[in-house]
Amino acid sequence: MCEVVCGQKAHILGPEGHTLNREKCTVCGACAAVCAEDALEVVGYEIDEKELIKFLSRDKAFYEETGGGVTFTGGEPMMQAADLKRAAVLCVAEGIHVAVETASLAPWKNFKKVDPCIDLFICDLKAVTGELHKMGTGADNRLILENLKKLMDIRADRMWVRIPLIAGFNDSEAEFSKIAEFLAGRGVARVEIMPYHDVGISKYGALGVGYPLKNDGIVEKNHIELLKKTLRDAGVEHVV
Amino acid sequence: MKDVYSNELPKFDLEEFMVSMSYSPEGMTTNLARQIEREVGKKKPVPVREADILDRALQMLPIGIYDDDVFAGNYGPDFTDTRALSDAKEADEAEFTGGEGYRLSTEDEKLISGRYLLFGVYTLAHTCLDYELVINKGLKYLKEKVKDRLAHGIDEYGESYLKAMLKSIGAVQGFAARYLEIAEEKLENCKDAKRRAELERMIAALEVVPYEPAQDFYQALQSMWIIHTTVPAAERSWASISLGRMDMFLLPFYEKWLKDGHTREEAIDLIVAFFKLLDSYGDGSCALNFGPDFNELTKTILDAEKKAMYRSPIVDVRMREDTPDEIYDQYVDKDLFYIGQPTFYGEDINVKAMEYRGMSDKDGHSINSCMGMVVVGKEIADMWGCCVNMNIPLELAINKGKPLMGEFPEMLQKYLDDIPVREPDSIEAIKKSYEEYMQGILAYVADQNKKKAAWMAMNRPNPLLSLMLDDCIMFGRDRAHAAFDLLGDEAEQFMPNDQFDFEEVRKDRGVRYHNVTVLSVGFAHAADAIGAIDELVFQKRKYTLDELMEAARNNYEGSEKALRIFADLRKAPKYANGSDYADSNASFVLDALADACEEQYVGNIRFIPTCHTIDANVKFGRAMYASLDGRKDGEAVGKNAGPVLTVIKSTPTDFMNAAAQIPNIRYSGGVPIDIYVTDNILQTKENRDKFRGLMRAYFKAGGMQVQVNSVNIELLKKAYEEPENHPHVIVRKGGFSLYFTDLDKDIQKDMIDRFEKEIG
């Protein structure tokens, strides 16, 4: 039925089955609405900051009872600092706690811009070793480390560092010793290891994208505990 | 136009539904006893006949005591031969397929209930007995009360009813005596010292309870079990008979038990043995009720619940705004969540709801199974006594008084004839008509309910149950008698014979609080449809009402236009999906139902709306044609107070925000919402604290009831594929616990879909 309601003719039903031409798709959602098998789904939509705050405020009572709030997350919010600030200021005015999840790969001026209205930064730290970071992510980590240092200087008690842990990438004791050295004694409110899992496989499939890693990145429980110990022994506080 | 009589889309079978509400255990002899009494009891007053049926049933019931039984109370196939079993089965079949209590009056009633999902019936059982009174004072106290009432003079019918109560007490005593005899025989032949001691304890108890007050913790449980067996046998239904505040009324017995040198572990074993009986013979909605008054026994019973891991009893907990975190923490427990327990209730709002429906005498209130708060020993809750398909008033409102498909039979149409036919030229006009048609429909279903209840009171009275419910002794009337009185002259047709004078019999009432819950089926669809009509027809003027109706009649198939309408309807704002507008439409349709229910209050009968569908949302949906929100022919309707399936992926707070907007205080029949959590979520204190906060916020916002579903999704899928290998996977459905593999395949699939979508 999707091909009938699609004004852009983005859906093609051929002998090979169904394909979606994403170039033509305008994300109008008509196809997803009629899909009998719920195989199509529109994820995300545009919203202005006032509507957004109205929507977020619906849950205010829950934030208050659970100590929760709003978390702005990726696509990288720190690359959209002006928009982020407009929304965050409205949250603060409503008394809603604001957190930002970031890979920290953004100009420091962006951090400075939003700093007053962010209650909590949750910063990724994937690797301290430059080449390793480049190899795993394709990006240079010097700016990331610099930003983290600056944040730790001014608001360590209002930031968390999150280490995505991936087997074969950053799970060596050597790398963790470097991470430990970077974080030790800085008083970061929470340092958490986030072990890789593969529940994203189905999402990649739904987007028509190949999934290269599969089960290879999963780290064993005992090893995770060992790495946590490495951090704690080196003087990193609040490791969870 | 489709033929509403055809079974191309299978109709809902109300007769089958009424039978299904009995949950009769195998080997039960009530219907067999009825067959025999039908001949020998012809000339007896009906209440006396019913007491004799109970006596005969309990005498014929195949009972026994297994070598490892802790309490006396087992019965069923193991204790009889195939011949006797097949006699009982045949009697059940005859009663269930042709018995007056399970038959609808006409084909028209079958169509109205089966196709349009509008009905009124009387559902048996569903009450919370006053076990505290029985174990502390014994049946002899009630016997004295009845005798005292007789001594003060009462009309002829009242006299026969009270005498039937006395006979019922005798029947229960006789039943206990049968176990006593077997236990004595067992003792005679037993050489094992430990077993002898157990049998001696059993004999000592059976010599006392339930006629006399219980003397210790063991005897209290034995007394409860005998009552819990005999009342459903008399009622012919094991549905939702709950235990009340067991941790409170058993506490003195428990403390004395410990003081006498017994241990907590022994107590847990006794409670587990008691639960085993409940699980073997009751339905999955027999509820334990705990609250903020947490004590040592509460903890012991919870430990027994976790040890037993049975389907029954379920655990309901009442939480107040001032309930300390430590008490919450006792219930936000991963082992309890694993077995789908507990269901959380906001006590403050539930008590207010009782006040709203006029229950002044609400001390000692308790949760009855999955249906909200009741007053123990003073109330019957005729669950789903009425059912309303919430889409029908909308169809009538936009189609000038006619349903989209077919025509209503005269027995329903006459309730709608006086309603002015209004042009559906604005959303306001449609809403006005919606309210008026709702009133007409309620008048119909409430009348049907009163007729069934009146028939029940006069033709299937239950003197044993009535004995235990205030104020049946005072009036000498059956628990459901209010309906017989309040129906007016029409009730005369339900007089079983001319032994008594109609005018004299009809006066007075039975139970103090006679509540009938009115199930709203598909309210989210009706609400979403109103929003979509407002947007597409009146604001954007994209389609006409006729075009929408035509598309719905054709199941949104057959033309490109129908398909486009379907797409637009599905894209319109939905209830419980973050839209204030859609949520306000849900409040509108539910308020319309509540208004109509309150119009039908009569005497002490209260019609109380509820969103409590359990899993019937699948079965009801199967019978319903496409609705105006884009739901297609036969698709399941929304479950409980939840949204339609297409938007179920919204967050728990979306549900909670939306459900808190429902006029909860008017919905004391229950506004359950289902929260699905992955089975590892409660492993950290941080997450447990968050969960507690979620409950607190919801109850503070006016929410009533949250049911937790914490089952491993992979396990459910395996149980779906290989039921034979997973017979003991317990799941929850609307306050009810049951084994997953006992559910219909369709319902299993629906649960997996919902669970999967919700935890996303």
Tab-separated table of N, CA and C in Angstrom, chain B residues 235-365:
chain	number	residue	atom	x	y	z
B	235	GLU	N	-21.573	-20.166	44.898
B	235	GLU	CA	-21.755	-19.088	43.927
B	235	GLU	C	-21.637	-19.593	42.489
B	236	ARG	N	-21.115	-20.784	42.315
B	236	ARG	CA	-20.844	-21.366	40.992
B	236	ARG	C	-19.803	-20.553	40.236
B	237	SER	N	-18.976	-19.861	40.960
B	237	SER	CA	-17.908	-19.105	40.297
B	237	SER	C	-16.755	-18.879	41.261
B	238	TRP	N	-15.578	-19.054	40.706
B	238	TRP	CA	-14.349	-18.879	41.502
B	238	TRP	C	-13.663	-17.561	41.129
B	239	ALA	N	-14.410	-16.656	40.531
B	239	ALA	CA	-13.793	-15.452	39.979
B	239	ALA	C	-13.607	-14.369	41.042
B	240	SER	N	-12.384	-13.965	41.215
B	240	SER	CA	-12.059	-12.789	42.033
B	240	SER	C	-12.691	-12.799	43.418
B	241	ILE	N	-12.404	-13.831	44.167
B	241	ILE	CA	-12.785	-13.794	45.582
B	241	ILE	C	-11.477	-13.597	46.341
B	242	SER	N	-11.361	-12.433	46.971
B	242	SER	CA	-10.054	-12.031	47.483
B	242	SER	C	-9.950	-12.143	48.994
B	243	LEU	N	-8.702	-12.059	49.456
B	243	LEU	CA	-8.403	-12.376	50.849
B	243	LEU	C	-8.360	-11.168	51.771
B	244	GLY	N	-8.330	-9.985	51.221
B	244	GLY	CA	-8.304	-8.786	52.066
B	244	GLY	C	-6.964	-8.580	52.740
B	245	ARG	N	-7.000	-7.881	53.873
B	245	ARG	CA	-5.747	-7.510	54.547
B	245	ARG	C	-5.268	-8.648	55.449
B	246	MET	N	-4.833	-9.693	54.834
B	246	MET	CA	-4.453	-10.917	55.541
B	246	MET	C	-3.321	-10.664	56.542
B	247	ASP	N	-2.396	-9.757	56.177
B	247	ASP	CA	-1.261	-9.507	57.079
B	247	ASP	C	-1.696	-8.779	58.344
B	248	MET	N	-2.824	-8.115	58.288
B	248	MET	CA	-3.301	-7.400	59.468
B	248	MET	C	-4.140	-8.322	60.353
B	249	PHE	N	-5.099	-9.003	59.742
B	249	PHE	CA	-5.997	-9.773	60.612
B	249	PHE	C	-5.389	-11.087	61.105
B	250	LEU	N	-4.349	-11.550	60.443
B	250	LEU	CA	-3.682	-12.760	60.949
B	250	LEU	C	-2.535	-12.444	61.903
B	251	LEU	N	-2.190	-11.166	62.032
B	251	LEU	CA	-1.012	-10.805	62.828
B	251	LEU	C	-1.081	-11.311	64.282
B	252	PRO	N	-2.222	-11.109	64.988
B	252	PRO	CA	-2.258	-11.618	66.368
B	252	PRO	C	-2.031	-13.136	66.434
B	253	PHE	N	-2.580	-13.850	65.440
B	253	PHE	CA	-2.387	-15.313	65.409
B	253	PHE	C	-0.912	-15.644	65.160
B	254	TYR	N	-0.285	-14.863	64.288
B	254	TYR	CA	1.128	-15.095	63.936
B	254	TYR	C	2.025	-14.820	65.136
B	255	GLU	N	1.749	-13.718	65.821
B	255	GLU	CA	2.589	-13.368	66.980
B	255	GLU	C	2.474	-14.426	68.075
B	256	LYS	N	1.242	-14.896	68.270
B	256	LYS	CA	1.051	-15.928	69.306
B	256	LYS	C	1.773	-17.218	68.890
B	257	TRP	N	1.699	-17.493	67.616
B	257	TRP	CA	2.329	-18.692	67.052
B	257	TRP	C	3.840	-18.681	67.330
B	258	LEU	N	4.458	-17.515	67.117
B	258	LEU	CA	5.902	-17.396	67.379
B	258	LEU	C	6.167	-17.521	68.881
B	259	LYS	N	5.295	-16.899	69.657
B	259	LYS	CA	5.470	-16.945	71.118
B	259	LYS	C	5.351	-18.384	71.629
B	260	ASP	N	4.510	-19.174	70.965
B	260	ASP	CA	4.316	-20.568	71.374
B	260	ASP	C	5.483	-21.462	70.962
B	261	GLY	N	6.496	-20.866	70.381
B	261	GLY	CA	7.700	-21.650	70.076
B	261	GLY	C	7.856	-22.062	68.627
B	262	HIS	N	6.926	-21.644	67.761
B	262	HIS	CA	7.081	-21.969	66.337
B	262	HIS	C	8.015	-20.966	65.688
B	263	THR	N	8.455	-21.296	64.471
B	263	THR	CA	9.419	-20.415	63.807
B	263	THR	C	8.769	-19.728	62.612
B	264	ARG	N	9.482	-18.677	62.175
B	264	ARG	CA	9.056	-17.944	60.979
B	264	ARG	C	9.056	-18.872	59.764
B	265	GLU	N	10.054	-19.741	59.677
B	265	GLU	CA	10.170	-20.659	58.537
B	265	GLU	C	8.970	-21.612	58.481
B	266	GLU	N	8.558	-22.076	59.677
B	266	GLU	CA	7.367	-22.947	59.701
B	266	GLU	C	6.151	-22.183	59.182
B	267	ALA	N	6.073	-20.923	59.589
B	267	ALA	CA	4.933	-20.100	59.133
B	267	ALA	C	4.964	-19.952	57.608
B	268	ILE	N	6.165	-19.731	57.068
B	268	ILE	CA	6.274	-19.584	55.605
B	268	ILE	C	5.801	-20.876	54.929
B	269	ASP	N	6.205	-22.015	55.482
B	269	ASP	CA	5.769	-23.287	54.882
B	269	ASP	C	4.245	-23.428	54.915
B	270	LEU	N	3.653	-23.015	56.020
B	270	LEU	CA	2.178	-23.089	56.105
B	270	LEU	C	1.532	-22.186	55.055
B	271	ILE	N	2.086	-20.981	54.938
B	271	ILE	CA	1.488	-20.029	53.992
B	271	ILE	C	1.661	-20.544	52.557
B	272	VAL	N	2.822	-21.120	52.268
B	272	VAL	CA	3.037	-21.668	50.920
B	272	VAL	C	2.028	-22.797	50.652
B	273	ALA	N	1.785	-23.633	51.661
B	273	ALA	CA	0.809	-24.728	51.481
B	273	ALA	C	-0.584	-24.159	51.229
B	274	PHE	N	-0.912	-23.086	51.931
B	274	PHE	CA	-2.209	-22.410	51.738
B	274	PHE	C	-2.287	-21.833	50.317
B	275	PHE	N	-1.202	-21.212	49.878
B	275	PHE	CA	-1.158	-20.630	48.525
B	275	PHE	C	-1.297	-21.731	47.464
B	276	LYS	N	-0.733	-22.890	47.763
B	276	LYS	CA	-0.814	-23.982	46.790
B	276	LYS	C	-2.278	-24.354	46.540
B	277	LEU	N	-3.057	-24.361	47.611
B	277	LEU	CA	-4.493	-24.650	47.453
B	277	LEU	C	-5.170	-23.558	46.620
B	278	LEU	N	-4.833	-22.314	46.929
B	278	LEU	CA	-5.417	-21.204	46.158
B	278	LEU	C	-5.079	-21.337	44.682
B	279	ASP	N	-3.827	-21.661	44.424
B	279	ASP	CA	-3.369	-21.751	43.042
B	279	ASP	C	-4.026	-22.928	42.320
B	280	SER	N	-4.313	-23.999	43.077
B	280	SER	CA	-4.889	-25.196	42.451
B	280	SER	C	-6.360	-25.021	42.111
B	281	TYR	N	-7.084	-24.282	42.936
B	281	TYR	CA	-8.542	-24.264	42.768
B	281	TYR	C	-9.148	-22.888	42.460
B	282	GLY	N	-8.408	-21.834	42.743
B	282	GLY	CA	-8.983	-20.506	42.518
B	282	GLY	C	-8.639	-19.998	41.136
B	283	ASP	N	-9.098	-18.811	40.820
B	283	ASP	CA	-8.657	-18.195	39.571
B	283	ASP	C	-7.405	-17.357	39.863
B	284	GLY	N	-6.882	-16.741	38.834
B	284	GLY	CA	-5.615	-16.032	39.000
B	284	GLY	C	-5.775	-14.620	39.501
B	285	SER	N	-6.915	-14.303	40.077
B	285	SER	CA	-7.080	-12.924	40.519
B	285	SER	C	-7.386	-12.825	41.997
B	286	CYS	N	-7.259	-13.945	42.695
B	286	CYS	CA	-7.430	-13.903	44.144
B	286	CYS	C	-6.276	-13.071	44.714
B	287	ALA	N	-6.637	-12.024	45.442
B	287	ALA	CA	-5.593	-11.047	45.808
B	287	ALA	C	-5.334	-10.980	47.301
B	288	LEU	N	-4.048	-10.858	47.596
B	288	LEU	CA	-3.616	-10.450	48.925
B	288	LEU	C	-3.538	-8.939	48.886
B	289	ASN	N	-3.898	-8.302	49.967
B	289	ASN	CA	-3.835	-6.853	49.940
B	289	ASN	C	-2.958	-6.327	51.053
B	290	PHE	N	-1.917	-5.631	50.668
B	290	PHE	CA	-1.035	-5.010	51.654
B	290	PHE	C	-1.101	-3.510	51.490
B	291	GLY	N	-0.589	-2.828	52.504
B	291	GLY	CA	-0.628	-1.373	52.424
B	291	GLY	C	0.533	-0.755	53.148
B	292	PRO	N	0.350	0.483	53.511
B	292	PRO	CA	1.426	1.175	54.207
B	292	PRO	C	1.651	0.623	55.623
B	293	ASP	N	0.669	-0.151	56.139
B	293	ASP	CA	0.816	-0.687	57.504
B	293	ASP	C	1.647	-1.962	57.462
B	294	PHE	N	2.890	-1.815	57.127
B	294	PHE	CA	3.767	-2.975	56.949
B	294	PHE	C	4.126	-3.559	58.310
B	295	ASN	N	4.014	-4.863	58.455
B	295	ASN	CA	4.431	-5.476	59.723
B	295	ASN	C	5.252	-6.746	59.448
B	296	GLU	N	5.607	-7.430	60.523
B	296	GLU	CA	6.455	-8.632	60.392
B	296	GLU	C	5.781	-9.698	59.526
B	297	LEU	N	4.460	-9.805	59.687
B	297	LEU	CA	3.751	-10.832	58.922
B	297	LEU	C	3.685	-10.462	57.435
B	298	THR	N	3.603	-9.169	57.150
B	298	THR	CA	3.607	-8.745	55.740
B	298	THR	C	4.869	-9.304	55.078
B	299	LYS	N	5.977	-9.112	55.783
B	299	LYS	CA	7.260	-9.556	55.223
B	299	LYS	C	7.278	-11.085	55.066
B	300	THR	N	6.736	-11.761	56.069
B	300	THR	CA	6.716	-13.231	56.021
B	300	THR	C	5.849	-13.705	54.845
B	301	ILE	N	4.689	-13.069	54.659
B	301	ILE	CA	3.812	-13.481	53.558
B	301	ILE	C	4.477	-13.188	52.210
B	302	LEU	N	5.144	-12.038	52.118
B	302	LEU	CA	5.839	-11.718	50.863
B	302	LEU	C	6.937	-12.743	50.575
B	303	ASP	N	7.642	-13.153	51.621
B	303	ASP	CA	8.682	-14.174	51.419
B	303	ASP	C	8.058	-15.500	50.965
B	304	ALA	N	6.883	-15.802	51.519
B	304	ALA	CA	6.186	-17.029	51.091
B	304	ALA	C	5.772	-16.903	49.626
B	305	GLU	N	5.311	-15.720	49.247
B	305	GLU	CA	4.884	-15.477	47.856
B	305	GLU	C	6.072	-15.699	46.905
B	306	LYS	N	7.236	-15.181	47.309
B	306	LYS	CA	8.418	-15.311	46.445
B	306	LYS	C	8.903	-16.748	46.404
B	307	LYS	N	8.720	-17.444	47.531
B	307	LYS	CA	9.136	-18.849	47.573
B	307	LYS	C	8.205	-19.703	46.715
B	308	ALA	N	6.906	-19.419	46.814
B	308	ALA	CA	5.928	-20.263	46.108
B	308	ALA	C	5.969	-20.026	44.598
B	309	MET	N	6.046	-18.761	44.199
B	309	MET	CA	6.022	-18.389	42.777
B	309	MET	C	4.843	-18.990	42.028
B	310	TYR	N	3.684	-18.946	42.654
B	310	TYR	CA	2.477	-19.449	41.990
B	310	TYR	C	1.793	-18.314	41.244
B	311	ARG	N	0.846	-18.701	40.438
B	311	ARG	CA	0.024	-17.746	39.701
B	311	ARG	C	-0.922	-17.024	40.659
B	312	SER	N	-1.353	-17.716	41.678
B	312	SER	CA	-2.296	-17.165	42.644
B	312	SER	C	-1.763	-17.448	44.056
B	313	PRO	N	-1.903	-16.568	45.028
B	313	PRO	CA	-2.594	-15.287	44.944
B	313	PRO	C	-1.707	-14.194	44.349
B	314	ILE	N	-2.368	-13.145	43.875
B	314	ILE	CA	-1.632	-11.984	43.408
B	314	ILE	C	-1.477	-11.000	44.580
B	315	VAL	N	-0.612	-10.036	44.396
B	315	VAL	CA	-0.362	-9.076	45.477
B	315	VAL	C	-0.748	-7.670	45.009
B	316	ASP	N	-1.626	-7.039	45.771
B	316	ASP	CA	-1.994	-5.647	45.499
B	316	ASP	C	-1.518	-4.798	46.667
B	317	VAL	N	-0.890	-3.672	46.367
B	317	VAL	CA	-0.435	-2.825	47.471
B	317	VAL	C	-0.994	-1.417	47.347
B	318	ARG	N	-1.463	-0.916	48.491
B	318	ARG	CA	-2.004	0.449	48.549
B	318	ARG	C	-0.907	1.379	49.021
B	319	MET	N	-0.621	2.372	48.213
B	319	MET	CA	0.446	3.314	48.555
B	319	MET	C	-0.147	4.700	48.748
B	320	ARG	N	0.272	5.343	49.845
B	320	ARG	CA	-0.215	6.708	50.100
B	320	ARG	C	0.890	7.710	49.823
B	321	GLU	N	0.495	8.967	49.755
B	321	GLU	CA	1.507	9.995	49.502
B	321	GLU	C	2.537	10.014	50.631
B	322	ASP	N	2.070	9.728	51.873
B	322	ASP	CA	3.013	9.788	52.994
B	322	ASP	C	3.660	8.432	53.298
B	323	THR	N	3.485	7.466	52.413
B	323	THR	CA	4.130	6.167	52.640
B	323	THR	C	5.657	6.334	52.537
B	324	PRO	N	6.370	5.925	53.580
B	324	PRO	CA	7.836	6.120	53.545
B	324	PRO	C	8.512	5.293	52.448
B	325	ASP	N	9.662	5.779	52.015
B	325	ASP	CA	10.417	5.074	50.971
B	325	ASP	C	10.700	3.615	51.362
B	326	GLU	N	10.992	3.410	52.658
B	326	GLU	CA	11.363	2.051	53.091
B	326	GLU	C	10.234	1.058	52.835
B	327	ILE	N	8.993	1.533	52.969
B	327	ILE	CA	7.855	0.627	52.713
B	327	ILE	C	7.755	0.366	51.206
B	328	TYR	N	7.887	1.421	50.425
B	328	TYR	CA	7.901	1.242	48.967
B	328	TYR	C	8.950	0.210	48.575
B	329	ASP	N	10.127	0.331	49.212
B	329	ASP	CA	11.249	-0.537	48.822
B	329	ASP	C	10.949	-2.024	49.048
B	330	GLN	N	10.042	-2.300	49.990
B	330	GLN	CA	9.677	-3.708	50.220
B	330	GLN	C	8.935	-4.291	49.009
B	331	TYR	N	8.278	-3.409	48.273
B	331	TYR	CA	7.461	-3.895	47.158
B	331	TYR	C	8.124	-3.726	45.793
B	332	VAL	N	9.039	-2.741	45.696
B	332	VAL	CA	9.775	-2.574	44.434
B	332	VAL	C	10.937	-3.556	44.487
B	333	ASP	N	10.609	-4.791	44.214
B	333	ASP	CA	11.516	-5.903	44.486
B	333	ASP	C	11.616	-6.763	43.234
B	334	LYS	N	12.832	-7.037	42.811
B	334	LYS	CA	12.985	-7.725	41.519
B	334	LYS	C	12.385	-9.136	41.531
B	335	ASP	N	12.428	-9.797	42.684
B	335	ASP	CA	11.844	-11.145	42.722
B	335	ASP	C	10.322	-11.093	42.592
B	336	LEU	N	9.729	-10.062	43.196
B	336	LEU	CA	8.280	-9.903	43.041
B	336	LEU	C	7.934	-9.509	41.603
B	337	PHE	N	8.714	-8.590	41.045
B	337	PHE	CA	8.453	-8.153	39.670
B	337	PHE	C	8.575	-9.325	38.705
B	338	TYR	N	9.488	-10.221	39.018
B	338	TYR	CA	9.708	-11.371	38.145
B	338	TYR	C	8.433	-12.199	38.005
B	339	ILE	N	7.649	-12.259	39.088
B	339	ILE	CA	6.383	-13.002	38.990
B	339	ILE	C	5.206	-12.043	38.740
B	340	GLY	N	5.526	-10.856	38.222
B	340	GLY	CA	4.466	-9.920	37.829
B	340	GLY	C	3.767	-9.252	38.998
B	341	GLN	N	4.402	-9.224	40.150
B	341	GLN	CA	3.792	-8.630	41.339
B	341	GLN	C	4.621	-7.444	41.815
B	342	PRO	N	4.098	-6.517	42.533
B	342	PRO	CA	2.670	-6.393	42.844
B	342	PRO	C	1.999	-5.449	41.844
B	343	THR	N	0.694	-5.213	42.030
B	343	THR	CA	0.032	-4.107	41.355
B	343	THR	C	-0.056	-2.973	42.376
B	344	PHE	N	0.361	-1.791	41.958
B	344	PHE	CA	0.378	-0.642	42.864
B	344	PHE	C	-0.924	0.152	42.722
B	345	TYR	N	-1.466	0.538	43.869
B	345	TYR	CA	-2.671	1.379	43.868
B	345	TYR	C	-2.390	2.651	44.668
B	346	GLY	N	-2.840	3.781	44.163
B	346	GLY	CA	-2.766	5.026	44.932
B	346	GLY	C	-3.938	5.043	45.898
B	347	GLU	N	-3.643	4.877	47.195
B	347	GLU	CA	-4.738	4.759	48.153
B	347	GLU	C	-5.528	6.064	48.289
B	348	ASP	N	-4.822	7.192	48.267
B	348	ASP	CA	-5.524	8.460	48.478
B	348	ASP	C	-6.628	8.660	47.438
B	349	ILE	N	-6.282	8.477	46.171
B	349	ILE	CA	-7.266	8.712	45.106
B	349	ILE	C	-8.343	7.628	45.118
B	350	ASN	N	-7.956	6.396	45.452
B	350	ASN	CA	-8.957	5.324	45.485
B	350	ASN	C	-9.981	5.541	46.597
B	351	VAL	N	-9.508	6.044	47.733
B	351	VAL	CA	-10.450	6.325	48.834
B	351	VAL	C	-11.384	7.473	48.431
B	352	LYS	N	-10.805	8.493	47.786
B	352	LYS	CA	-11.652	9.603	47.328
B	352	LYS	C	-12.710	9.096	46.349
B	353	ALA	N	-12.305	8.162	45.505
B	353	ALA	CA	-13.246	7.604	44.524
B	353	ALA	C	-14.377	6.860	45.232
B	354	MET	N	-14.062	6.183	46.356
B	354	MET	CA	-15.121	5.501	47.108
B	354	MET	C	-16.085	6.524	47.703
B	355	GLU	N	-15.523	7.616	48.198
B	355	GLU	CA	-16.374	8.672	48.748
B	355	GLU	C	-17.257	9.242	47.645
B	356	TYR	N	-16.664	9.418	46.470
B	356	TYR	CA	-17.399	9.983	45.342
B	356	TYR	C	-18.606	9.117	44.989
B	357	ARG	N	-18.443	7.815	45.075
B	357	ARG	CA	-19.577	6.959	44.722
B	357	ARG	C	-20.488	6.691	45.920
B	358	GLY	N	-20.274	7.451	46.990
B	358	GLY	CA	-21.225	7.450	48.097
B	358	GLY	C	-21.017	6.369	49.135
B	359	MET	N	-19.806	5.841	49.257
B	359	MET	CA	-19.572	4.784	50.244
B	359	MET	C	-19.022	5.415	51.512
B	360	SER	N	-19.922	5.637	52.466
B	360	SER	CA	-19.483	6.319	53.682
B	360	SER	C	-18.806	5.346	54.638
B	361	ASP	N	-19.242	4.107	54.597
B	361	ASP	CA	-18.719	3.111	55.535
B	361	ASP	C	-17.562	2.361	54.865
B	362	LYS	N	-16.415	3.024	54.771
B	362	LYS	CA	-15.357	2.428	53.958
B	362	LYS	C	-14.165	1.966	54.781
B	363	ASP	N	-14.316	1.921	56.094
B	363	ASP	CA	-13.200	1.458	56.925
B	363	ASP	C	-12.842	0.020	56.562
B	364	GLY	N	-11.581	-0.272	56.643
B	364	GLY	CA	-11.152	-1.641	56.334
B	364	GLY	C	-11.228	-1.943	54.860
B	365	HIS	N	-11.194	-0.895	54.047
B	365	HIS	CA	-11.247	-1.137	52.606
B	365	HIS	C	-10.034	-1.960	52.164
